[in-house]
GROMACS .gro file of C-alpha atoms in nm:
model
  452
    1MET     CA    1  -0.906   0.176   1.921
    2SER     CA    2  -0.736   0.198   1.567
    3PHE     CA    3  -0.789   0.100   1.232
    4ARG     CA    4  -0.409   0.070   1.196
    5HIS     CA    5  -0.308  -0.279   1.325
    6TYR     CA    6  -0.016  -0.445   1.127
    7ILE     CA    7  -0.011  -0.789   1.182
    8LEU     CA    8   0.391  -0.817   1.198
    9ALA     CA    9   0.406  -0.867   1.588
   10SER     CA   10   0.402  -1.202   1.737
   11ALA     CA   11   0.457  -1.363   1.432
   12VAL     CA   12   0.628  -1.712   1.411
   13VAL     CA   13   0.822  -1.952   1.194
   14VAL     CA   14   0.680  -2.237   1.048
   15SER     CA   15   0.750  -2.574   1.201
   16SER     CA   16   0.658  -2.926   1.090
   17LEU     CA   17   0.395  -2.962   1.343
   18GLY     CA   18   0.134  -2.952   1.061
   19PHE     CA   19  -0.176  -2.691   1.030
   20SER     CA   20  -0.485  -2.650   1.166
   21VAL     CA   21  -0.803  -2.582   0.978
   22THR     CA   22  -1.088  -2.364   1.087
   23ALA     CA   23  -1.406  -2.401   0.813
   24SER     CA   24  -1.739  -2.239   0.790
   25ALA     CA   25  -2.030  -2.511   0.829
   26ALA     CA   26  -2.176  -2.365   0.503
   27LEU     CA   27  -1.860  -2.365   0.337
   28PRO     CA   28  -1.876  -2.627   0.014
   29PHE     CA   29  -1.625  -2.917   0.058
   30PHE     CA   30  -1.422  -3.139  -0.185
   31SER     CA   31  -1.330  -3.463  -0.200
   32ASP     CA   32  -1.034  -3.654  -0.390
   33LYS     CA   33  -1.179  -3.992  -0.335
   34LYS     CA   34  -1.500  -4.214  -0.382
   35ASP     CA   35  -1.699  -4.206  -0.047
   36GLU     CA   36  -1.458  -3.999   0.158
   37ILE     CA   37  -1.559  -3.731   0.416
   38PRO     CA   38  -1.558  -3.409   0.191
   39SER     CA   39  -1.293  -3.186   0.305
   40LEU     CA   40  -1.062  -2.880   0.185
   41ALA     CA   41  -0.751  -3.106   0.223
   42PRO     CA   42  -0.676  -3.174  -0.161
   43MET     CA   43  -0.700  -2.825  -0.268
   44LEU     CA   44  -0.481  -2.704   0.043
   45GLU     CA   45  -0.215  -2.978   0.018
   46GLU     CA   46  -0.132  -2.814  -0.326
   47ALA     CA   47  -0.160  -2.452  -0.230
   48THR     CA   48   0.001  -2.425   0.144
   49PRO     CA   49   0.371  -2.515   0.032
   50ALA     CA   50   0.383  -2.202  -0.146
   51VAL     CA   51   0.287  -2.003   0.175
   52VAL     CA   52   0.623  -1.955   0.363
   53SER     CA   53   0.769  -1.805   0.704
   54ILE     CA   54   0.950  -1.470   0.700
   55ALA     CA   55   1.203  -1.386   0.990
   56VAL     CA   56   1.375  -1.056   1.014
   57GLN     CA   57   1.617  -0.865   1.204
   58GLY     CA   58   1.787  -0.521   1.195
   59THR     CA   59   1.824  -0.183   1.304
   60GLN     CA   60   1.562   0.057   1.396
   61THR     CA   61   1.678   0.418   1.397
   62SER     CA   62   1.504   0.706   1.543
   63ARG     CA   63   1.560   1.085   1.548
   64GLN     CA   64   1.435   1.295   1.822
   65GLN     CA   65   1.487   1.678   1.850
   66VAL     CA   66   1.681   1.817   2.144
   67PRO     CA   67   1.541   2.126   2.327
   68GLU     CA   68   1.739   2.420   2.260
   69MET     CA   69   1.790   2.517   2.623
   70PHE     CA   70   1.982   2.197   2.639
   71ARG     CA   71   2.173   2.245   2.342
   72TYR     CA   72   2.289   2.616   2.477
   73PHE     CA   73   2.344   2.514   2.845
   74PHE     CA   74   2.487   2.155   2.760
   75GLY     CA   75   2.606   2.171   2.398
   76ALA     CA   76   2.369   1.896   2.307
   77PRO     CA   77   2.351   1.820   1.937
   78GLN     CA   78   2.037   1.949   1.723
   79GLU     CA   79   1.895   1.569   1.720
   80GLN     CA   80   1.931   1.277   1.911
   81VAL     CA   81   1.990   0.942   1.695
   82GLN     CA   82   1.882   0.619   1.836
   83GLU     CA   83   1.927   0.286   1.709
   84ARG     CA   84   1.743  -0.028   1.845
   85PRO     CA   85   1.820  -0.363   1.724
   86PHE     CA   86   1.453  -0.556   1.634
   87ARG     CA   87   1.345  -0.886   1.507
   88GLY     CA   88   0.998  -0.983   1.354
   89LEU     CA   89   0.839  -1.256   1.171
   90GLY     CA   90   0.571  -1.274   0.927
   91SER     CA   91   0.437  -1.460   0.624
   92GLY     CA   92   0.484  -1.444   0.248
   93VAL     CA   93   0.382  -1.649  -0.078
   94ILE     CA   94   0.581  -1.770  -0.352
   95ILE     CA   95   0.440  -1.636  -0.668
   96ASP     CA   96   0.694  -1.791  -0.917
   97ALA     CA   97   0.871  -2.097  -0.867
   98ASP     CA   98   1.117  -2.078  -1.137
   99LYS     CA   99   1.245  -1.709  -1.059
  100GLY     CA  100   1.226  -1.772  -0.653
  101TYR     CA  101   0.991  -1.455  -0.596
  102VAL     CA  102   0.815  -1.405  -0.261
  103VAL     CA  103   0.569  -1.145  -0.197
  104THR     CA  104   0.491  -0.982   0.141
  105ASN     CA  105   0.411  -0.664   0.310
  106ASN     CA  106   0.652  -0.396   0.342
  107HIS     CA  107   0.573  -0.355   0.702
  108VAL     CA  108   0.732  -0.725   0.754
  109VAL     CA  109   1.081  -0.678   0.604
  110ASP     CA  110   1.119  -0.266   0.632
  111ASN     CA  111   1.436  -0.178   0.744
  112ALA     CA  112   1.577  -0.528   0.827
  113ASP     CA  113   1.946  -0.622   0.744
  114GLU     CA  114   1.878  -0.984   0.693
  115ILE     CA  115   1.558  -1.172   0.605
  116THR     CA  116   1.517  -1.559   0.618
  117VAL     CA  117   1.269  -1.713   0.438
  118LYS     CA  118   1.134  -2.109   0.558
  119LEU     CA  119   0.973  -2.291   0.373
  120THR     CA  120   0.663  -2.558   0.477
  121ASP     CA  121   0.946  -2.871   0.424
  122GLY     CA  122   1.180  -2.691   0.685
  123ARG     CA  123   1.423  -2.569   0.477
  124GLU     CA  124   1.545  -2.202   0.532
  125PHE     CA  125   1.714  -1.968   0.266
  126THR     CA  126   1.835  -1.606   0.303
  127ALA     CA  127   1.634  -1.378   0.094
  128LYS     CA  128   1.731  -1.068  -0.121
  129LYS     CA  129   1.496  -0.806  -0.112
  130LEU     CA  130   1.438  -0.680  -0.489
  131GLY     CA  131   1.254  -0.382  -0.382
  132SER     CA  132   0.923  -0.240  -0.194
  133ASP     CA  133   0.639   0.005  -0.195
  134ASP     CA  134   0.546   0.153   0.158
  135GLN     CA  135   0.226   0.341   0.002
  136SER     CA  136   0.100   0.002  -0.105
  137ASP     CA  137   0.267  -0.206   0.170
  138ILE     CA  138   0.392  -0.472  -0.058
  139ALA     CA  139   0.760  -0.587  -0.089
  140LEU     CA  140   0.910  -0.827  -0.330
  141LEU     CA  141   1.192  -1.123  -0.215
  142LYS     CA  142   1.416  -1.327  -0.394
  143ILE     CA  143   1.529  -1.697  -0.289
  144ASP     CA  144   1.748  -1.962  -0.485
  145PRO     CA  145   1.625  -2.294  -0.405
  146ASP     CA  146   1.497  -2.593  -0.632
  147ASP     CA  147   1.178  -2.760  -0.615
  148LEU     CA  148   0.940  -2.454  -0.515
  149THR     CA  149   0.591  -2.459  -0.542
  150ALA     CA  150   0.415  -2.111  -0.610
  151LEU     CA  151   0.055  -2.007  -0.610
  152PRO     CA  152  -0.117  -1.924  -0.941
  153ILE     CA  153  -0.275  -1.593  -0.923
  154ALA     CA  154  -0.649  -1.517  -0.971
  155ASP     CA  155  -0.797  -1.238  -1.147
  156SER     CA  156  -0.913  -1.076  -0.819
  157ASP     CA  157  -1.112  -0.840  -1.013
  158SER     CA  158  -1.390  -1.111  -1.073
  159LEU     CA  159  -1.424  -1.165  -0.688
  160ARG     CA  160  -1.770  -1.106  -0.577
  161VAL     CA  161  -1.913  -1.050  -0.217
  162GLY     CA  162  -1.999  -1.384  -0.066
  163ASP     CA  163  -1.741  -1.590  -0.269
  164PHE     CA  164  -1.567  -1.822  -0.028
  165VAL     CA  165  -1.216  -1.754   0.059
  166VAL     CA  166  -0.911  -1.920   0.252
  167ALA     CA  167  -0.622  -1.724   0.461
  168VAL     CA  168  -0.294  -1.890   0.512
  169GLY     CA  169  -0.058  -1.754   0.741
  170ASN     CA  170   0.138  -1.791   1.069
  171PRO     CA  171  -0.067  -1.637   1.373
  172PHE     CA  172   0.036  -1.637   1.718
  173GLY     CA  173   0.342  -1.840   1.754
  174LEU     CA  174   0.135  -2.154   1.593
  175SER     CA  175   0.274  -2.342   1.272
  176GLN     CA  176   0.074  -2.254   0.951
  177THR     CA  177  -0.278  -2.218   1.014
  178VAL     CA  178  -0.574  -2.196   0.755
  179THR     CA  179  -0.898  -2.033   0.846
  180SER     CA  180  -1.198  -1.993   0.601
  181GLY     CA  181  -1.469  -1.717   0.537
  182ILE     CA  182  -1.618  -1.517   0.271
  183VAL     CA  183  -1.548  -1.193   0.093
  184SER     CA  184  -1.709  -0.944   0.314
  185ALA     CA  185  -1.673  -0.633   0.089
  186LEU     CA  186  -1.478  -0.512  -0.203
  187GLY     CA  187  -1.277  -0.180  -0.266
  188ARG     CA  188  -1.249  -0.076   0.077
  189SER     CA  189  -1.064   0.226   0.160
  190GLY     CA  190  -1.065   0.572   0.373
  191LEU     CA  191  -0.926   0.337   0.665
  192ASN     CA  192  -0.594   0.501   0.693
  193ILE     CA  193  -0.416   0.186   0.691
  194GLY     CA  194  -0.215   0.269   0.367
  195GLY     CA  195  -0.138   0.545   0.141
  196TYR     CA  196  -0.330   0.365  -0.128
  197GLU     CA  197  -0.639   0.132  -0.049
  198ASP     CA  198  -0.838  -0.100  -0.244
  199PHE     CA  199  -0.857  -0.362   0.046
  200ILE     CA  200  -1.057  -0.675  -0.013
  201GLN     CA  201  -1.238  -0.732   0.319
  202THR     CA  202  -1.290  -1.094   0.452
  203ASP     CA  203  -1.444  -1.284   0.802
  204ALA     CA  204  -1.157  -1.570   0.734
  205ALA     CA  205  -0.977  -1.549   1.070
  206ILE     CA  206  -0.673  -1.313   1.053
  207ASN     CA  207  -0.431  -1.258   1.316
  208ARG     CA  208  -0.109  -1.108   1.434
  209GLY     CA  209   0.155  -1.279   1.220
  210ASN     CA  210  -0.064  -1.310   0.914
  211SER     CA  211   0.083  -1.033   0.739
  212GLY     CA  212   0.190  -1.127   0.381
  213GLY     CA  213   0.017  -1.474   0.380
  214ALA     CA  214  -0.223  -1.578   0.128
  215LEU     CA  215  -0.587  -1.512   0.074
  216VAL     CA  216  -0.700  -1.780  -0.176
  217ASN     CA  217  -1.016  -1.885  -0.346
  218LEU     CA  218  -1.146  -2.254  -0.353
  219ARG     CA  219  -0.952  -2.334  -0.672
  220GLY     CA  220  -0.633  -2.276  -0.450
  221GLU     CA  221  -0.541  -1.928  -0.644
  222LEU     CA  222  -0.402  -1.634  -0.486
  223VAL     CA  223  -0.669  -1.327  -0.487
  224GLY     CA  224  -0.525  -1.109  -0.218
  225ILE     CA  225  -0.229  -1.073  -0.004
  226ASN     CA  226  -0.346  -1.046   0.396
  227THR     CA  227  -0.231  -0.731   0.549
  228ALA     CA  228  -0.415  -0.575   0.852
  229ILE     CA  229  -0.710  -0.615   1.076
  230PHE     CA  230  -0.957  -0.420   1.273
  231GLY     CA  231  -0.982  -0.509   1.624
  232PRO     CA  232  -0.976  -0.354   1.944
  233ASN     CA  233  -0.652  -0.564   2.096
  234GLY     CA  234  -0.475  -0.640   1.760
  235GLY     CA  235  -0.682  -0.997   1.770
  236ASN     CA  236  -0.943  -1.105   1.516
  237VAL     CA  237  -1.304  -0.998   1.529
  238GLY     CA  238  -1.397  -1.112   1.174
  239ILE     CA  239  -1.297  -0.780   0.963
  240GLY     CA  240  -0.967  -0.862   0.816
  241PHE     CA  241  -0.823  -0.667   0.509
  242ALA     CA  242  -0.612  -0.814   0.200
  243ILE     CA  243  -0.459  -0.625  -0.082
  244PRO     CA  244  -0.602  -0.770  -0.406
  245ALA     CA  245  -0.400  -0.984  -0.633
  246ASN     CA  246  -0.432  -0.777  -0.930
  247MET     CA  247  -0.289  -0.458  -0.756
  248MET     CA  248   0.011  -0.666  -0.609
  249LYS     CA  249   0.082  -0.829  -0.949
  250SER     CA  250   0.106  -0.483  -1.132
  251LEU     CA  251   0.322  -0.373  -0.869
  252VAL     CA  252   0.586  -0.656  -0.815
  253ASP     CA  253   0.638  -0.665  -1.187
  254GLN     CA  254   0.738  -0.298  -1.175
  255ILE     CA  255   0.949  -0.382  -0.871
  256ALA     CA  256   1.102  -0.677  -1.057
  257GLU     CA  257   1.171  -0.476  -1.384
  258PHE     CA  258   1.287  -0.128  -1.224
  259GLY     CA  259   1.356  -0.228  -0.882
  260GLU     CA  260   1.116   0.027  -0.797
  261VAL     CA  261   0.741   0.115  -0.829
  262ARG     CA  262   0.706   0.353  -1.096
  263ARG     CA  263   0.350   0.485  -1.018
  264GLY     CA  264   0.102   0.592  -1.282
  265LEU     CA  265  -0.083   0.937  -1.258
  266LEU     CA  266  -0.407   1.045  -1.406
  267GLY     CA  267  -0.396   1.427  -1.305
  268ILE     CA  268  -0.722   1.490  -1.147
  269LYS     CA  269  -0.898   1.603  -0.809
  270GLY     CA  270  -1.195   1.481  -0.653
  271ASN     CA  271  -1.425   1.302  -0.435
  272ASP     CA  272  -1.670   1.041  -0.405
  273ILE     CA  273  -2.023   1.085  -0.560
  274ASP     CA  274  -2.307   1.098  -0.351
  275ALA     CA  275  -2.657   1.154  -0.366
  276GLY     CA  276  -2.636   1.528  -0.283
  277LEU     CA  277  -2.368   1.570  -0.517
  278ALA     CA  278  -2.517   1.401  -0.768
  279GLU     CA  279  -2.845   1.610  -0.742
  280ALA     CA  280  -2.646   1.885  -0.806
  281MET     CA  281  -2.487   1.756  -1.102
  282ASN     CA  282  -2.828   1.652  -1.226
  283ALA     CA  283  -2.660   1.302  -1.254
  284GLU     CA  284  -2.831   0.976  -1.200
  285ILE     CA  285  -2.577   0.792  -1.062
  286ASN     CA  286  -2.462   0.779  -0.677
  287ILE     CA  287  -2.124   0.570  -0.694
  288GLY     CA  288  -1.822   0.642  -0.870
  289ALA     CA  289  -1.541   0.926  -0.843
  290PHE     CA  290  -1.638   1.299  -0.912
  291VAL     CA  291  -1.390   1.503  -1.126
  292SER     CA  292  -1.356   1.851  -0.953
  293GLU     CA  293  -1.027   1.967  -1.132
  294VAL     CA  294  -0.797   1.829  -1.390
  295THR     CA  295  -0.451   1.932  -1.409
  296PRO     CA  296  -0.320   2.108  -1.716
  297GLU     CA  297  -0.118   1.902  -1.973
  298SER     CA  298  -0.155   1.601  -1.747
  299ALA     CA  299  -0.280   1.246  -1.903
  300ALA     CA  300  -0.636   1.309  -1.793
  301ASP     CA  301  -0.590   1.679  -1.976
  302GLU     CA  302  -0.472   1.507  -2.288
  303ALA     CA  303  -0.722   1.236  -2.283
  304GLY     CA  304  -0.993   1.494  -2.286
  305ILE     CA  305  -1.129   1.429  -1.905
  306GLN     CA  306  -1.332   1.774  -1.774
  307ALA     CA  307  -1.425   1.879  -1.429
  308GLY     CA  308  -1.764   1.760  -1.351
  309ASP     CA  309  -1.698   1.390  -1.509
  310ILE     CA  310  -1.808   1.122  -1.300
  311ILE     CA  311  -1.591   0.814  -1.376
  312THR     CA  312  -1.786   0.492  -1.320
  313GLU     CA  313  -1.538   0.253  -1.445
  314VAL     CA  314  -1.192   0.121  -1.508
  315ASN     CA  315  -1.096  -0.106  -1.790
  316GLY     CA  316  -1.473  -0.246  -1.756
  317ARG     CA  317  -1.494  -0.280  -1.406
  318PRO     CA  318  -1.721  -0.073  -1.185
  319LEU     CA  319  -1.570   0.216  -0.945
  320HIS     CA  320  -1.718   0.239  -0.622
  321SER     CA  321  -1.532   0.533  -0.483
  322PHE     CA  322  -1.226   0.826  -0.571
  323GLN     CA  323  -1.015   0.648  -0.333
  324GLU     CA  324  -1.062   0.300  -0.519
  325LEU     CA  325  -1.018   0.489  -0.855
  326ARG     CA  326  -0.649   0.674  -0.688
  327ALA     CA  327  -0.542   0.299  -0.565
  328LYS     CA  328  -0.599   0.150  -0.896
  329ILE     CA  329  -0.444   0.407  -1.095
  330ALA     CA  330  -0.142   0.452  -0.881
  331SER     CA  331  -0.072   0.065  -0.878
  332MET     CA  332  -0.068   0.105  -1.261
  333GLY     CA  333   0.288   0.140  -1.394
  334ALA     CA  334   0.394   0.506  -1.622
  335GLY     CA  335   0.277   0.471  -1.951
  336ALA     CA  336   0.008   0.194  -1.869
  337GLU     CA  337  -0.295   0.236  -2.063
  338VAL     CA  338  -0.641   0.249  -1.908
  339GLU     CA  339  -0.995   0.272  -2.050
  340LEU     CA  340  -1.236   0.493  -1.835
  341THR     CA  341  -1.568   0.497  -1.850
  342LEU     CA  342  -1.750   0.833  -1.730
  343ILE     CA  343  -2.068   1.007  -1.752
  344ARG     CA  344  -2.078   1.375  -1.871
  345LYS     CA  345  -2.395   1.572  -1.908
  346GLY     CA  346  -2.600   1.232  -1.861
  347LYS     CA  347  -2.418   1.055  -2.137
  348GLU     CA  348  -2.175   0.772  -2.074
  349VAL     CA  349  -1.859   0.867  -2.243
  350ASN     CA  350  -1.526   0.635  -2.304
  351VAL     CA  351  -1.194   0.770  -2.297
  352ASP     CA  352  -0.836   0.594  -2.327
  353VAL     CA  353  -0.557   0.746  -2.115
  354VAL     CA  354  -0.163   0.670  -2.113
  355LEU     CA  355  -0.078   0.746  -1.735
  356ASP     CA  356   0.188   0.993  -1.674
  357ASP     CA  357   0.485   0.927  -1.426
  358ALA     CA  358   0.427   1.024  -1.080
  359THR     CA  359   0.758   0.962  -0.974
  360SER     CA  360   0.921   1.141  -1.234
  361VAL     CA  361   0.698   1.425  -1.227
  362THR     CA  362   0.785   1.791  -1.136
  363VAL     CA  363   0.484   1.986  -1.016
  364THR     CA  364   0.373   2.350  -0.915
  365ALA     CA  365   0.319   2.274  -0.541
  366ALA     CA  366  -0.030   2.481  -0.570
  367GLN     CA  367  -0.129   2.186  -0.736
  368ILE     CA  368  -0.085   2.008  -0.390
  369HIS     CA  369  -0.163   2.262  -0.163
  370PRO     CA  370  -0.235   2.675  -0.199
  371ALA     CA  371   0.004   2.687   0.110
  372LEU     CA  372   0.273   2.575  -0.115
  373GLU     CA  373   0.234   2.807  -0.411
  374GLY     CA  374   0.534   2.948  -0.569
  375ALA     CA  375   0.726   2.657  -0.506
  376THR     CA  376   0.817   2.385  -0.766
  377LEU     CA  377   0.874   2.054  -0.645
  378ALA     CA  378   1.046   1.739  -0.766
  379ASN     CA  379   1.150   1.389  -0.665
  380GLY     CA  380   1.508   1.342  -0.580
  381ALA     CA  381   1.789   1.301  -0.321
  382ASP     CA  382   1.985   1.557  -0.156
  383ASP     CA  383   2.367   1.626  -0.112
  384ALA     CA  384   2.372   1.379   0.156
  385GLY     CA  385   2.141   1.123  -0.030
  386ASN     CA  386   1.844   1.153   0.162
  387ASP     CA  387   1.516   1.073  -0.044
  388GLY     CA  388   1.250   1.332  -0.055
  389VAL     CA  389   1.070   1.637  -0.230
  390VAL     CA  390   1.311   1.891  -0.312
  391ILE     CA  391   1.209   2.259  -0.332
  392ALA     CA  392   1.331   2.268  -0.689
  393ASP     CA  393   1.229   2.669  -0.747
  394LEU     CA  394   1.101   2.917  -0.536
  395GLU     CA  395   0.950   3.270  -0.598
  396ARG     CA  396   0.991   3.520  -0.388
  397GLY     CA  397   0.720   3.667  -0.133
  398SER     CA  398   0.502   3.351  -0.240
  399PRO     CA  399   0.281   3.167   0.031
  400ALA     CA  400   0.532   2.858   0.030
  401ALA     CA  401   0.825   3.143   0.113
  402ARG     CA  402   0.614   3.284   0.367
  403ILE     CA  403   0.576   2.989   0.571
  404GLY     CA  404   0.971   2.932   0.547
  405LEU     CA  405   1.052   2.707   0.310
  406LYS     CA  406   1.393   2.794   0.075
  407ALA     CA  407   1.529   2.657  -0.243
  408ASP     CA  408   1.663   2.316  -0.222
  409ASP     CA  409   1.490   2.229   0.112
  410VAL     CA  410   1.381   1.890   0.081
  411ILE     CA  411   1.047   1.808   0.257
  412ILE     CA  412   1.097   1.443   0.423
  413GLY     CA  413   0.759   1.424   0.623
  414VAL     CA  414   0.418   1.534   0.702
  415ASN     CA  415   0.283   1.510   1.052
  416ARG     CA  416   0.561   1.252   1.136
  417ILE     CA  417   0.480   1.045   0.833
  418ARG     CA  418   0.763   0.995   0.611
  419THR     CA  419   0.746   1.147   0.264
  420ASN     CA  420   0.971   1.013   0.008
  421THR     CA  421   0.802   1.142  -0.322
  422VAL     CA  422   0.572   1.411  -0.478
  423ALA     CA  423   0.344   1.142  -0.491
  424ALA     CA  424   0.381   1.067  -0.164
  425LEU     CA  425   0.347   1.431  -0.071
  426ARG     CA  426   0.046   1.504  -0.257
  427ASN     CA  427  -0.145   1.179  -0.049
  428SER     CA  428  -0.024   1.301   0.278
  429LEU     CA  429  -0.150   1.655   0.221
  430ASP     CA  430  -0.478   1.559   0.112
  431GLY     CA  431  -0.617   1.349   0.390
  432ALA     CA  432  -0.433   1.624   0.640
  433GLU     CA  433  -0.655   1.831   0.825
  434GLY     CA  434  -0.585   2.120   1.073
  435VAL     CA  435  -0.258   2.233   1.156
  436ILE     CA  436  -0.004   2.077   0.910
  437ALA     CA  437   0.372   1.984   1.024
  438LEU     CA  438   0.613   1.944   0.712
  439ASN     CA  439   0.922   1.804   0.841
  440VAL     CA  440   1.195   1.985   0.641
  441ARG     CA  441   1.587   1.903   0.602
  442ARG     CA  442   1.803   2.189   0.522
  443GLY     CA  443   2.160   2.118   0.461
  444ASN     CA  444   2.293   1.908   0.759
  445SER     CA  445   1.976   2.004   0.978
  446THR     CA  446   1.592   1.936   1.023
  447LEU     CA  447   1.317   2.138   1.117
  448TYR     CA  448   0.949   2.165   1.132
  449LEU     CA  449   0.747   2.413   0.907
  450VAL     CA  450   0.342   2.474   1.021
  451ILE     CA  451   0.069   2.544   0.772
  452ARG     CA  452  -0.225   2.634   0.958
   0.00000   0.00000   0.00000
């Protein structure tokens, strides 16, 4: 059983067959007419036209290393490239009617050559992908029709556990379907679903096909983008996850302006604070992000953050874990101003931080992993135009040189997970345990280097 159940497979196109509604008996209902049976229908009639169906098609390219003996005896190439056509369906949400902006999950439209958006009134439009972010699983599309309906975006930081929510999407070959539930938890992380995790957990039924759909409050405002489920067979068991609307909004604003996410960087290492660590640090708090190391000349260093600090709030909002801090900082753009509340030697301190740009930073690799000491890493592309992490400089005899890295190598993956930026490499190595296999592109060939 795996946590990683994306909801793209078996998604469906919205038809004119209407939608079904499932509601909790305890859910408060609304009516727009006197003496009429209470219903969520008035709110849903306003909200559901903003949720669309997305159909994609494209070609999936896979690369497989050919064993050396086959290359020697049969003259086979070093790697075998296979291309397979694919089709898929998912959901999306119109967030700006004037500009035609539609937000969905990156995994719904990833590698798609053609994207078609279908509205609830039956109209279909070819969409252009303005940009995406695989680490947070967000993509922004643009369509050009008139008379669109957009969902207003709520402040997802104001959500509380127990708030009622409604999920809208297109599951299991059915037309648009609405389900209801509550917010089961906030700030969920450590699920290995994505690179940056700060999920809303809900028991509103979410199934295959809901990816990119809307999670709304009872005012019909968007509070999250439905993304993943936890279930033994990919079906609903009452545990679904959505990307908070505030996180989504910050990311799509960057995509709309720059065509990419220019991720913010704080420049610290750390972990969750727990009872044992709190006792060791003589701190009277058991929830927050413990700072174990501050990178010299980073945004955190400039702001005066110190090793041993415990960060408890971000912009006045309580912080539950280090993973939640990473996700919130990473979703904020480079140059964003952030107020952090922290505990230092038993006293509360507020600091203002201006975030660095994680996507344009050049770092010493030892800041990321001891085995890479001696290498200088930078975002960029090799001569063939392949994105990755470039070895910009390498010291002779260093640990990085001893594992086989060379200057101008491009690290493109860690343990078969694609790595496009220094920030993504840092994230992959932070979560890696045991033997680590670096996928490296060197010239026109690729190879694996092993870190033990």
